[in-house]
PDB file of C-alpha atoms in Angstrom:
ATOM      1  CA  UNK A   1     -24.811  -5.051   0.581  1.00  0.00           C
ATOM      2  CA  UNK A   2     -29.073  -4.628   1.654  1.00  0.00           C
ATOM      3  CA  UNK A   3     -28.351  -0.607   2.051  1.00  0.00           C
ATOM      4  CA  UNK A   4     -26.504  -0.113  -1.429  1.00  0.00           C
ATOM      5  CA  UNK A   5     -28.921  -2.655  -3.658  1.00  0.00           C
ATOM      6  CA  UNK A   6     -32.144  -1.174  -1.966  1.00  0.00           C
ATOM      7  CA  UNK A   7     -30.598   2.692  -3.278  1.00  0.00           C
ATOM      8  CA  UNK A   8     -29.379   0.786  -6.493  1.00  0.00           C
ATOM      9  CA  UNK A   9     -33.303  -0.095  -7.102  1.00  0.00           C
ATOM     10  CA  UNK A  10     -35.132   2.951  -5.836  1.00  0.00           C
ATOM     11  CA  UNK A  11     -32.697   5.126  -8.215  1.00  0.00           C
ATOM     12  CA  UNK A  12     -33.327   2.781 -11.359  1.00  0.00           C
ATOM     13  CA  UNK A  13     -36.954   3.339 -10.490  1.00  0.00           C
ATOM     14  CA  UNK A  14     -36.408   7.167 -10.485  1.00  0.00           C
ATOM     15  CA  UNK A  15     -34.417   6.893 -13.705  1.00  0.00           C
ATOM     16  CA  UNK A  16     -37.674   5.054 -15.519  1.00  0.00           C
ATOM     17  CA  UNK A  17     -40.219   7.563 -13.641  1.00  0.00           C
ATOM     18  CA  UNK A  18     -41.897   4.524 -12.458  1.00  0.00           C
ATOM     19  CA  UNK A  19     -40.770   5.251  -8.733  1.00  0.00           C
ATOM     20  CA  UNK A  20     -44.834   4.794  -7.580  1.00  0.00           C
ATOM     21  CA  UNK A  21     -45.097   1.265  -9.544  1.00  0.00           C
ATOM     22  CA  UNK A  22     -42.180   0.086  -8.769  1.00  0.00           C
ATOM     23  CA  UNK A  23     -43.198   1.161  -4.346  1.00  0.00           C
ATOM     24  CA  UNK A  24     -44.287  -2.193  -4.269  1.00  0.00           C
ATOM     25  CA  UNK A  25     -41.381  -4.210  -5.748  1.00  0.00           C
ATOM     26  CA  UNK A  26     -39.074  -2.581  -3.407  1.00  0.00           C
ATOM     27  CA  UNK A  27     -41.510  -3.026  -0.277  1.00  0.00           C
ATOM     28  CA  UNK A  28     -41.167  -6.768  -1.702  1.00  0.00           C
ATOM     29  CA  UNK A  29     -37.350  -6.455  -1.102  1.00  0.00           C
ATOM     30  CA  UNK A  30     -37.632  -5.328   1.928  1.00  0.00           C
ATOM     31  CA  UNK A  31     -39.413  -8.305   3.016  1.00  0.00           C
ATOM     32  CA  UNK A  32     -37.109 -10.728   1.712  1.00  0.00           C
ATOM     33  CA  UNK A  33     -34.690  -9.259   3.155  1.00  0.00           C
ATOM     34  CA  UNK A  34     -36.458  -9.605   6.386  1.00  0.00           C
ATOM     35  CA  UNK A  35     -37.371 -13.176   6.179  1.00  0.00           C
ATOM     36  CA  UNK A  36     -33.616 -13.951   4.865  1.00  0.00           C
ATOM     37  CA  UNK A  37     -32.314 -11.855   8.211  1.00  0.00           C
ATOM     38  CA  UNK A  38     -34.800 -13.594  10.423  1.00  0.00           C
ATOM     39  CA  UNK A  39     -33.918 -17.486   8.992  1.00  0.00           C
ATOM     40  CA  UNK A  40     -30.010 -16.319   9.564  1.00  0.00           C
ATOM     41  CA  UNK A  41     -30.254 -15.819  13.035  1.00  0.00           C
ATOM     42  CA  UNK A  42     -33.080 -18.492  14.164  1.00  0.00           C
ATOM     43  CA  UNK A  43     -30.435 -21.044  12.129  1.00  0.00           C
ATOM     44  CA  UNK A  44     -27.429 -19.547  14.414  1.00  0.00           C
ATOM     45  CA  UNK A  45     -29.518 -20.402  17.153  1.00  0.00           C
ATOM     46  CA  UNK A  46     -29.697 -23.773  16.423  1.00  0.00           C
ATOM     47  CA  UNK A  47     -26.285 -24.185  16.030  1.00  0.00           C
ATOM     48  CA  UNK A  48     -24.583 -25.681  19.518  1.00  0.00           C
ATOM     49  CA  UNK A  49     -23.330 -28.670  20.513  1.00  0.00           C
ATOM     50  CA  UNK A  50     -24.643 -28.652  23.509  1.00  0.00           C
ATOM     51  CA  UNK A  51     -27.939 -28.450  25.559  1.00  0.00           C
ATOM     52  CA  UNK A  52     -29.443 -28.352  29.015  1.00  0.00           C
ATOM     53  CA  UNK A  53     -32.156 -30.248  30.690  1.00  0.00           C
ATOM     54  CA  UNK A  54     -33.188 -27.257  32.810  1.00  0.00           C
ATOM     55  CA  UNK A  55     -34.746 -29.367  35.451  1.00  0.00           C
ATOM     56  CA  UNK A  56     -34.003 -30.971  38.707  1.00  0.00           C
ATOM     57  CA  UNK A  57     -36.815 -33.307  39.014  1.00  0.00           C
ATOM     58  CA  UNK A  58     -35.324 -36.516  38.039  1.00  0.00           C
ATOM     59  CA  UNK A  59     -38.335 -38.309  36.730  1.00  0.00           C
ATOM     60  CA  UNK A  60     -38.874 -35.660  33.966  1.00  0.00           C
ATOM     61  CA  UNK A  61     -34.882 -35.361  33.467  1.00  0.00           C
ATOM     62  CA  UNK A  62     -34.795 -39.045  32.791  1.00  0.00           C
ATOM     63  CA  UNK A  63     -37.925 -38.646  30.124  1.00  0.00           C
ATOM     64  CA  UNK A  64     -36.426 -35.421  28.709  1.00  0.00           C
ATOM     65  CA  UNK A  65     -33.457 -37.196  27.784  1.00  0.00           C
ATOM     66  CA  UNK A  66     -35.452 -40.493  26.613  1.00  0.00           C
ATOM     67  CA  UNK A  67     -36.937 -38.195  24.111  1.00  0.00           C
ATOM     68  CA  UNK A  68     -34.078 -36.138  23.315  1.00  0.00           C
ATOM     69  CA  UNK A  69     -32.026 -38.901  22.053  1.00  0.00           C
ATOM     70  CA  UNK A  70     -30.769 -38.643  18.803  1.00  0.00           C
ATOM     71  CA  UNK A  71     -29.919 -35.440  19.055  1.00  0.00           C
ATOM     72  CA  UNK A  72     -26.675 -34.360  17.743  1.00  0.00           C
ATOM     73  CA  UNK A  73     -25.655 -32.653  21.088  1.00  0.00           C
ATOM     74  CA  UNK A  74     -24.441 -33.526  24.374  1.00  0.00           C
ATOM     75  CA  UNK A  75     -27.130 -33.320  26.757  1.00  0.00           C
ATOM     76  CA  UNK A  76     -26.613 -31.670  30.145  1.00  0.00           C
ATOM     77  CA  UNK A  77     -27.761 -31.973  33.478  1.00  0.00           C
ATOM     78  CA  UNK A  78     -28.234 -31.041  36.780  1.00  0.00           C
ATOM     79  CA  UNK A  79     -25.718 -33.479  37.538  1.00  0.00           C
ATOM     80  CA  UNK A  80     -23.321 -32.007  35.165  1.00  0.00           C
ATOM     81  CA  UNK A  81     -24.088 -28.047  36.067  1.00  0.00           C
ATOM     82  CA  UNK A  82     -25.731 -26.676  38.954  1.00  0.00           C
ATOM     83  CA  UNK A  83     -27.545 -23.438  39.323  1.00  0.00           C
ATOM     84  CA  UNK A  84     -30.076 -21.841  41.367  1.00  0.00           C
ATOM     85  CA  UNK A  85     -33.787 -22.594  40.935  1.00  0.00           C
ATOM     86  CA  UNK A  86     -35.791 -19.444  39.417  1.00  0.00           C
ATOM     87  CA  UNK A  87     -39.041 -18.200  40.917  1.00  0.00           C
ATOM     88  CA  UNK A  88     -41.637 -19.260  38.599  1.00  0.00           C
ATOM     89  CA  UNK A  89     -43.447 -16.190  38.322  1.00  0.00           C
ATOM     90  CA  UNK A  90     -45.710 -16.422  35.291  1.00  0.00           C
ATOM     91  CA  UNK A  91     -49.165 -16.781  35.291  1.00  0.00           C
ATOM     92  CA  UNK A  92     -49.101 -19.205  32.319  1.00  0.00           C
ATOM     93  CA  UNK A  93     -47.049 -22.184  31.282  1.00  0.00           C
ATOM     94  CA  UNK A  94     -45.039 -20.559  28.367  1.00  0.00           C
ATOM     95  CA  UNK A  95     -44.318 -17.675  30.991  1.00  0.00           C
ATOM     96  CA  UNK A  96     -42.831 -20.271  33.409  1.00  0.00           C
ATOM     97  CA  UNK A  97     -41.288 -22.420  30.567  1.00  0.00           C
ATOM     98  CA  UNK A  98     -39.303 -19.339  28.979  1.00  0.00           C
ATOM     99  CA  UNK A  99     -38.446 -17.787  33.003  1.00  0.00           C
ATOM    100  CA  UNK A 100     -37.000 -21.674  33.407  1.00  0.00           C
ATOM    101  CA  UNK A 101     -35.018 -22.376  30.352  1.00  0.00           C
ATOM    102  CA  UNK A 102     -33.571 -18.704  30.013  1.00  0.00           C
ATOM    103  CA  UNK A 103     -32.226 -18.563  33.551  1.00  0.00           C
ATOM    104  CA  UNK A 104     -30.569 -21.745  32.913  1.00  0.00           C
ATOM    105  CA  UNK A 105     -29.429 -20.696  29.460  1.00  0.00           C
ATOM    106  CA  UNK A 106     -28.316 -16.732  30.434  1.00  0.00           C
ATOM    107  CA  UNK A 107     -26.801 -18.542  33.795  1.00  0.00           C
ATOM    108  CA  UNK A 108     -24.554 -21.246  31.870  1.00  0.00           C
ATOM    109  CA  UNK A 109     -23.987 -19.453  28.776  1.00  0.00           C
ATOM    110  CA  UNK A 110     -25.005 -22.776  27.269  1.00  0.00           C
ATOM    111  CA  UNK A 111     -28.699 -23.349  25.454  1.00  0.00           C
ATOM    112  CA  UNK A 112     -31.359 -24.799  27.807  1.00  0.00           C
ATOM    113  CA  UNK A 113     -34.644 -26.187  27.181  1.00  0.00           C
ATOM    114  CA  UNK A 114     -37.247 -26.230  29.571  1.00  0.00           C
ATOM    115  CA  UNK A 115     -40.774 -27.901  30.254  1.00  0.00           C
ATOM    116  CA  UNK A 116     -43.553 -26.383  32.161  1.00  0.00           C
ATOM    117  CA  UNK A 117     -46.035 -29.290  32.478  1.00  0.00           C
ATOM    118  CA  UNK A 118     -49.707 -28.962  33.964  1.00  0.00           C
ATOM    119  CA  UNK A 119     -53.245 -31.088  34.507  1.00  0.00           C
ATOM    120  CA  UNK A 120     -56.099 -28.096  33.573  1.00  0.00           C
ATOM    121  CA  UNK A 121     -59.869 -29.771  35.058  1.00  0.00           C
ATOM    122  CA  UNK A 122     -62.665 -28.735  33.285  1.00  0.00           C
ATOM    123  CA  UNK A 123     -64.937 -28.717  36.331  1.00  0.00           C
ATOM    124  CA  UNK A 124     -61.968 -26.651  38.376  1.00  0.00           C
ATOM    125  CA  UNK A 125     -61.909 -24.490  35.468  1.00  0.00           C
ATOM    126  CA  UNK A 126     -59.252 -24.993  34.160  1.00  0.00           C
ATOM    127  CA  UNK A 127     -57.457 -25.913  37.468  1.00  0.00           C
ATOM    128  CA  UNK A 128     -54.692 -26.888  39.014  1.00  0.00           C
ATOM    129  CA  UNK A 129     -53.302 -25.939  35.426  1.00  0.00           C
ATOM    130  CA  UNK A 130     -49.780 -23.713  36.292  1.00  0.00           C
ATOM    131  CA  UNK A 131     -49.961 -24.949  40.168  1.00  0.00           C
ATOM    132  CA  UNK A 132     -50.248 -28.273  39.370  1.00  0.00           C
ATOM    133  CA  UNK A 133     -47.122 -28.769  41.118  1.00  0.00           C
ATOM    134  CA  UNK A 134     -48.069 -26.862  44.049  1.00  0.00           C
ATOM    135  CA  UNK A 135     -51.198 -29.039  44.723  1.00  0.00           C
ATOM    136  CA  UNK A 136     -48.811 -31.739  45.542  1.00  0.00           C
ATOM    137  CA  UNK A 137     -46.367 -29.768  47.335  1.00  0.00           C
ATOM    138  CA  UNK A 138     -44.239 -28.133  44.920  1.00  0.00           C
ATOM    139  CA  UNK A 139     -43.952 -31.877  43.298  1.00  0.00           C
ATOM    140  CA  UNK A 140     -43.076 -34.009  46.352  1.00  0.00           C
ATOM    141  CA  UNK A 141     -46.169 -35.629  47.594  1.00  0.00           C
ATOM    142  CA  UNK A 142     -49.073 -36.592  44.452  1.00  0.00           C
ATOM    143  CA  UNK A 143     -51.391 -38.613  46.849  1.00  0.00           C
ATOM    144  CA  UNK A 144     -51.910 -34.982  48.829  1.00  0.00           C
ATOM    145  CA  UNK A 145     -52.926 -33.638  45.343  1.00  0.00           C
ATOM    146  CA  UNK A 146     -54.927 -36.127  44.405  1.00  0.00           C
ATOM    147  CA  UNK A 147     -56.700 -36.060  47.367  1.00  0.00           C
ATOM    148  CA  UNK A 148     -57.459 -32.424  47.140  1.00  0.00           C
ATOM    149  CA  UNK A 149     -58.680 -32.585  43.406  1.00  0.00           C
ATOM    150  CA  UNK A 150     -61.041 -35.339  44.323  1.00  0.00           C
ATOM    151  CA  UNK A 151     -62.021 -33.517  47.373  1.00  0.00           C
ATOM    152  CA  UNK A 152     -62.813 -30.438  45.004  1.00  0.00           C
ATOM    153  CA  UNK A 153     -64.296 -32.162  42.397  1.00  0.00           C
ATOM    154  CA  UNK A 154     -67.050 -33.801  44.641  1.00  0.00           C
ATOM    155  CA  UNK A 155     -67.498 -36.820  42.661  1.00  0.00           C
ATOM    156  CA  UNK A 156     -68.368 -34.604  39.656  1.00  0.00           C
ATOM    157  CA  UNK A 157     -67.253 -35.946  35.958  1.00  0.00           C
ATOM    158  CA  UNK A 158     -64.797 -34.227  34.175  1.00  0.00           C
ATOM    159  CA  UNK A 159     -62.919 -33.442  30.879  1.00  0.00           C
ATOM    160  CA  UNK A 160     -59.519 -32.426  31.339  1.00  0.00           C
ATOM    161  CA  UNK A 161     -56.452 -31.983  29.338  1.00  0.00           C
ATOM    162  CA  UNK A 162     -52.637 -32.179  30.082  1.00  0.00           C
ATOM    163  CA  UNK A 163     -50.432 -29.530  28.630  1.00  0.00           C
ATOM    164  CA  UNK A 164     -46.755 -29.202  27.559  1.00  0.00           C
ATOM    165  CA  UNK A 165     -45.398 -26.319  27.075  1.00  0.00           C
ATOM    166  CA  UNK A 166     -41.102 -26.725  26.442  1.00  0.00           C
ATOM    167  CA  UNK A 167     -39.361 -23.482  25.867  1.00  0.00           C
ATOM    168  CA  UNK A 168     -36.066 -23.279  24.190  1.00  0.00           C
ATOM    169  CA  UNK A 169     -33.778 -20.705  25.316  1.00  0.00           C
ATOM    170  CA  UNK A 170     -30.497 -19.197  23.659  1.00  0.00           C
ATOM    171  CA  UNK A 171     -28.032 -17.267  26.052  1.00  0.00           C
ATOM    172  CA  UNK A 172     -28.554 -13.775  23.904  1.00  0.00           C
ATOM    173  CA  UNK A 173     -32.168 -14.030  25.029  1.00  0.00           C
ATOM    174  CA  UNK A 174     -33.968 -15.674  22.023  1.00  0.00           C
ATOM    175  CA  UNK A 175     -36.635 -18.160  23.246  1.00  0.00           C
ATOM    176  CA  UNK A 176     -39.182 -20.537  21.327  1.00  0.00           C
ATOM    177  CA  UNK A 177     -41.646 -22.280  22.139  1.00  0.00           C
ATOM    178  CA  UNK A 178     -43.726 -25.568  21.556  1.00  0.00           C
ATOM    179  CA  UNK A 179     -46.785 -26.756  22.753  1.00  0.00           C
ATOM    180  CA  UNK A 180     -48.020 -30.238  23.454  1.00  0.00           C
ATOM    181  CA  UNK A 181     -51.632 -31.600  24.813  1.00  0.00           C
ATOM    182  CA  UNK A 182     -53.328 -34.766  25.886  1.00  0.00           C
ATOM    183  CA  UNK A 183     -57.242 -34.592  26.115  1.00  0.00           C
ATOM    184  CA  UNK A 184     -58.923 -37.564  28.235  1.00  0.00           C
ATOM    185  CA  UNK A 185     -60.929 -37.327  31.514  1.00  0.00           C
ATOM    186  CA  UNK A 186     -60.820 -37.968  35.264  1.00  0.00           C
ATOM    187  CA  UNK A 187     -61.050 -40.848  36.953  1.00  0.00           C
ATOM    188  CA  UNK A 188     -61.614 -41.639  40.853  1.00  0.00           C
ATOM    189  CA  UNK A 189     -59.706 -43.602  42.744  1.00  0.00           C
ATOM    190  CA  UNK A 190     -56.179 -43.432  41.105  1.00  0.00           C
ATOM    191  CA  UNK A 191     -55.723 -46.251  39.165  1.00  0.00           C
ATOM    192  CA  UNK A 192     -51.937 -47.289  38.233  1.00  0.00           C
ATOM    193  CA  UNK A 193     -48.491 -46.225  39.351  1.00  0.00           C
ATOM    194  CA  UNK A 194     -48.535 -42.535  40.445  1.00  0.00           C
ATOM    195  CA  UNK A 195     -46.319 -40.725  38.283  1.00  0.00           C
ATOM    196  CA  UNK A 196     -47.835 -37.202  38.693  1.00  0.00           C
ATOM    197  CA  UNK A 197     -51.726 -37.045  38.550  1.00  0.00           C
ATOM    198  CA  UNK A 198     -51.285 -39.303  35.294  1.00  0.00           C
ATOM    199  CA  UNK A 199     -52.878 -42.305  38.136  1.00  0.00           C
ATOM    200  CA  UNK A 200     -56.211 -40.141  37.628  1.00  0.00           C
ATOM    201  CA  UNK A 201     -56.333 -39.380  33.964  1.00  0.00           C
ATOM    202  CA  UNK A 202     -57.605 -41.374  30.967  1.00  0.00           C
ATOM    203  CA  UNK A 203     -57.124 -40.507  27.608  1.00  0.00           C
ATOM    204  CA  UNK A 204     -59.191 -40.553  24.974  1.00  0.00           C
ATOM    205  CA  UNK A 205     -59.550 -43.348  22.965  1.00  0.00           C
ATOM    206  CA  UNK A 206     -58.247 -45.279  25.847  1.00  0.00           C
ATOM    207  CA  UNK A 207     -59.571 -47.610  28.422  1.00  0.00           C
ATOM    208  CA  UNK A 208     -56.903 -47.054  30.954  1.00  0.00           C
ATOM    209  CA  UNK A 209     -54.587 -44.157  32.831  1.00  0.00           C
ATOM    210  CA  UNK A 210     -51.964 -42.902  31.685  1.00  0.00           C
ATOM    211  CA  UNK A 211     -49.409 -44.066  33.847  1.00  0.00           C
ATOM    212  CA  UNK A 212     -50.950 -47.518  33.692  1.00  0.00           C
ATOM    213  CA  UNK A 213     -50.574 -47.759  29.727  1.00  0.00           C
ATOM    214  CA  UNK A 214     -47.228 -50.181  28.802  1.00  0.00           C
ATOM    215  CA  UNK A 215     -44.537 -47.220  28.503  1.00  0.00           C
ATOM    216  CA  UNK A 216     -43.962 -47.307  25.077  1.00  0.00           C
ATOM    217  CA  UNK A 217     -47.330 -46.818  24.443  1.00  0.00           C
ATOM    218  CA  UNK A 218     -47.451 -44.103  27.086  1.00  0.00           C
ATOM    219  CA  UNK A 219     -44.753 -42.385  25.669  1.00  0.00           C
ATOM    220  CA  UNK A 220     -46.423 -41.921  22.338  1.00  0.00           C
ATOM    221  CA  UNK A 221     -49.268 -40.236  23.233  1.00  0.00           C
ATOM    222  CA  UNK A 222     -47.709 -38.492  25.803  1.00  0.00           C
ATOM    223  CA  UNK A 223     -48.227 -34.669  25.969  1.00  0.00           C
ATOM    224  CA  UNK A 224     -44.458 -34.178  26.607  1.00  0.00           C
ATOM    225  CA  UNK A 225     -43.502 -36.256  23.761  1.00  0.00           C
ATOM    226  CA  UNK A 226     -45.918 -33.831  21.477  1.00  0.00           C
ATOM    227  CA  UNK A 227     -43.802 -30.752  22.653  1.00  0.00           C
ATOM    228  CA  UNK A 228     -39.997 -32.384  22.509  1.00  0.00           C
ATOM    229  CA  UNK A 229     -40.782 -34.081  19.261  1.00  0.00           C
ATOM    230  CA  UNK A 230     -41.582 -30.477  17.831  1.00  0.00           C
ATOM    231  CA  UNK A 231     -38.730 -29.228  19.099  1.00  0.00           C
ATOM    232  CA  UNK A 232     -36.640 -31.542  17.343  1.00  0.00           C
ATOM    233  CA  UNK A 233     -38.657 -31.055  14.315  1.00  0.00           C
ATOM    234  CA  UNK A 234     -37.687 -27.343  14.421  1.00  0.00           C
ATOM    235  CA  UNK A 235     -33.761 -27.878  15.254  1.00  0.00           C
ATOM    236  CA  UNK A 236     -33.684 -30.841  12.270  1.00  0.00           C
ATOM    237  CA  UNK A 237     -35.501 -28.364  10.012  1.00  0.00           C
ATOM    238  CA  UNK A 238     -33.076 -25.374  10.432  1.00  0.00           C
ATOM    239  CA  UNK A 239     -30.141 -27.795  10.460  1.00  0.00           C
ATOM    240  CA  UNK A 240     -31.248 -29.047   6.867  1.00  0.00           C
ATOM    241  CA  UNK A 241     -30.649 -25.494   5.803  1.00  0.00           C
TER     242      UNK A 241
END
């Protein structure tokens, strides 16, 4: 085993009087060891059959799973498994993307993934960014939000950029994270379908909203889609093992 081969070497090394020299071979060890311990468990993680959406907001449950297919797991719902929603305490969106997905995952005993999506204004700095929910009451009513970020932006121009942050969460309490983003500015009045404040933002290198781009062509630039796909980059990569 690691204990007996690391005594094994540091004893040869004695043997040869080269203990000093050979310091750094076995410090060497040490870390391979490491990095073979830390690929074992991150690949156990990956291992499960099945995951959960940990989200009740139908809209984002029925993109989630758009971009989840071809998986190799049964996805989960709501529908399937209920629990109690978790106070979203953090004051960032990985905070609130990890509290979201390891409630549901520690709850269920059953891997969740989360997303913690949020619209951060330039000219608000940096605003509504974690409370972009909030602003349109807790998700329910995006005209009211819109109407307060025009109202605060005062016909000023702005950069802003939409940010993804999904956070994978194993019941024994491992959690990772990826990140997605979608630079572009804001535009006054809404224009297109409001789906979010995606009615107010262009992106760059395009001459329309977001939510009024054809949907395949929304969903490849999405910020969301950035985040899952690396997900599933991550889980195909350990998988391959």
């Amino acid at each position: 085993n690691y204990a007996n081969c690391r005594t094994v070497l540091i004893k040869q090394s004695h043997i040869a009087n080269t203990y000093p020299y050979n310091t750094r071979y076995i410090k060497l060890f040490d870390f391979c060891i490491y990095l073979v311990i830390l690929t074992l468990m991150v690949f156990n993680d990956t291992m499960f059959d099945r995951l959960i959406i940990a989200s009740k907001n139908p809209g984002k449950v029925t993109e989630m799973q758009e971009l989840l297919h071809g998986l190799a797991v049964k996805l989960l719902t709501y529908k399937d498994i209920n629990w109690p929603n978790p106070q979203e305490t953090g004051t960032t969106f990985e905070e609130n993307a990890i509290i979201k997905a390891s409630f549901v995952a520690q709850s269920t005993g059953i891997p969740a993934i989360a997303d913690d999506t949020g619209l951060c204004i330039d000219a608000l700095n940096g605003s509504p960014g974690i409370y972009t929910a909030r602003w349109a009451n807790d998700g329910k009513d995006y005209v009211t939000g819109i109407e307060r970020i025009q109202k605060e932006l005062a016909n000023r121009p702005s950069r802003a950029t939409y940010v993804s942050c999904v956070a994978f969460s194993i019941p024994n309490g491992h959690n990772y994270l990826f990140m997605g983003t979608l630079n572009g500015k804001i535009v006054l009045p809404p224009q297109g379908p409001i789906i979010g404040y995606e009615s107010i933002f262009i992106p760059d290198g395009m001459d329309r909203t977001l939510s009024a781009l054809p949907h395949d062509m929304r969903m490849q630039i999405h910020h969301r889609t950035q985040s899952i796909k690396k997900f599933k980059v991550f889980i195909d990569s350990m998988n391959a093992l």
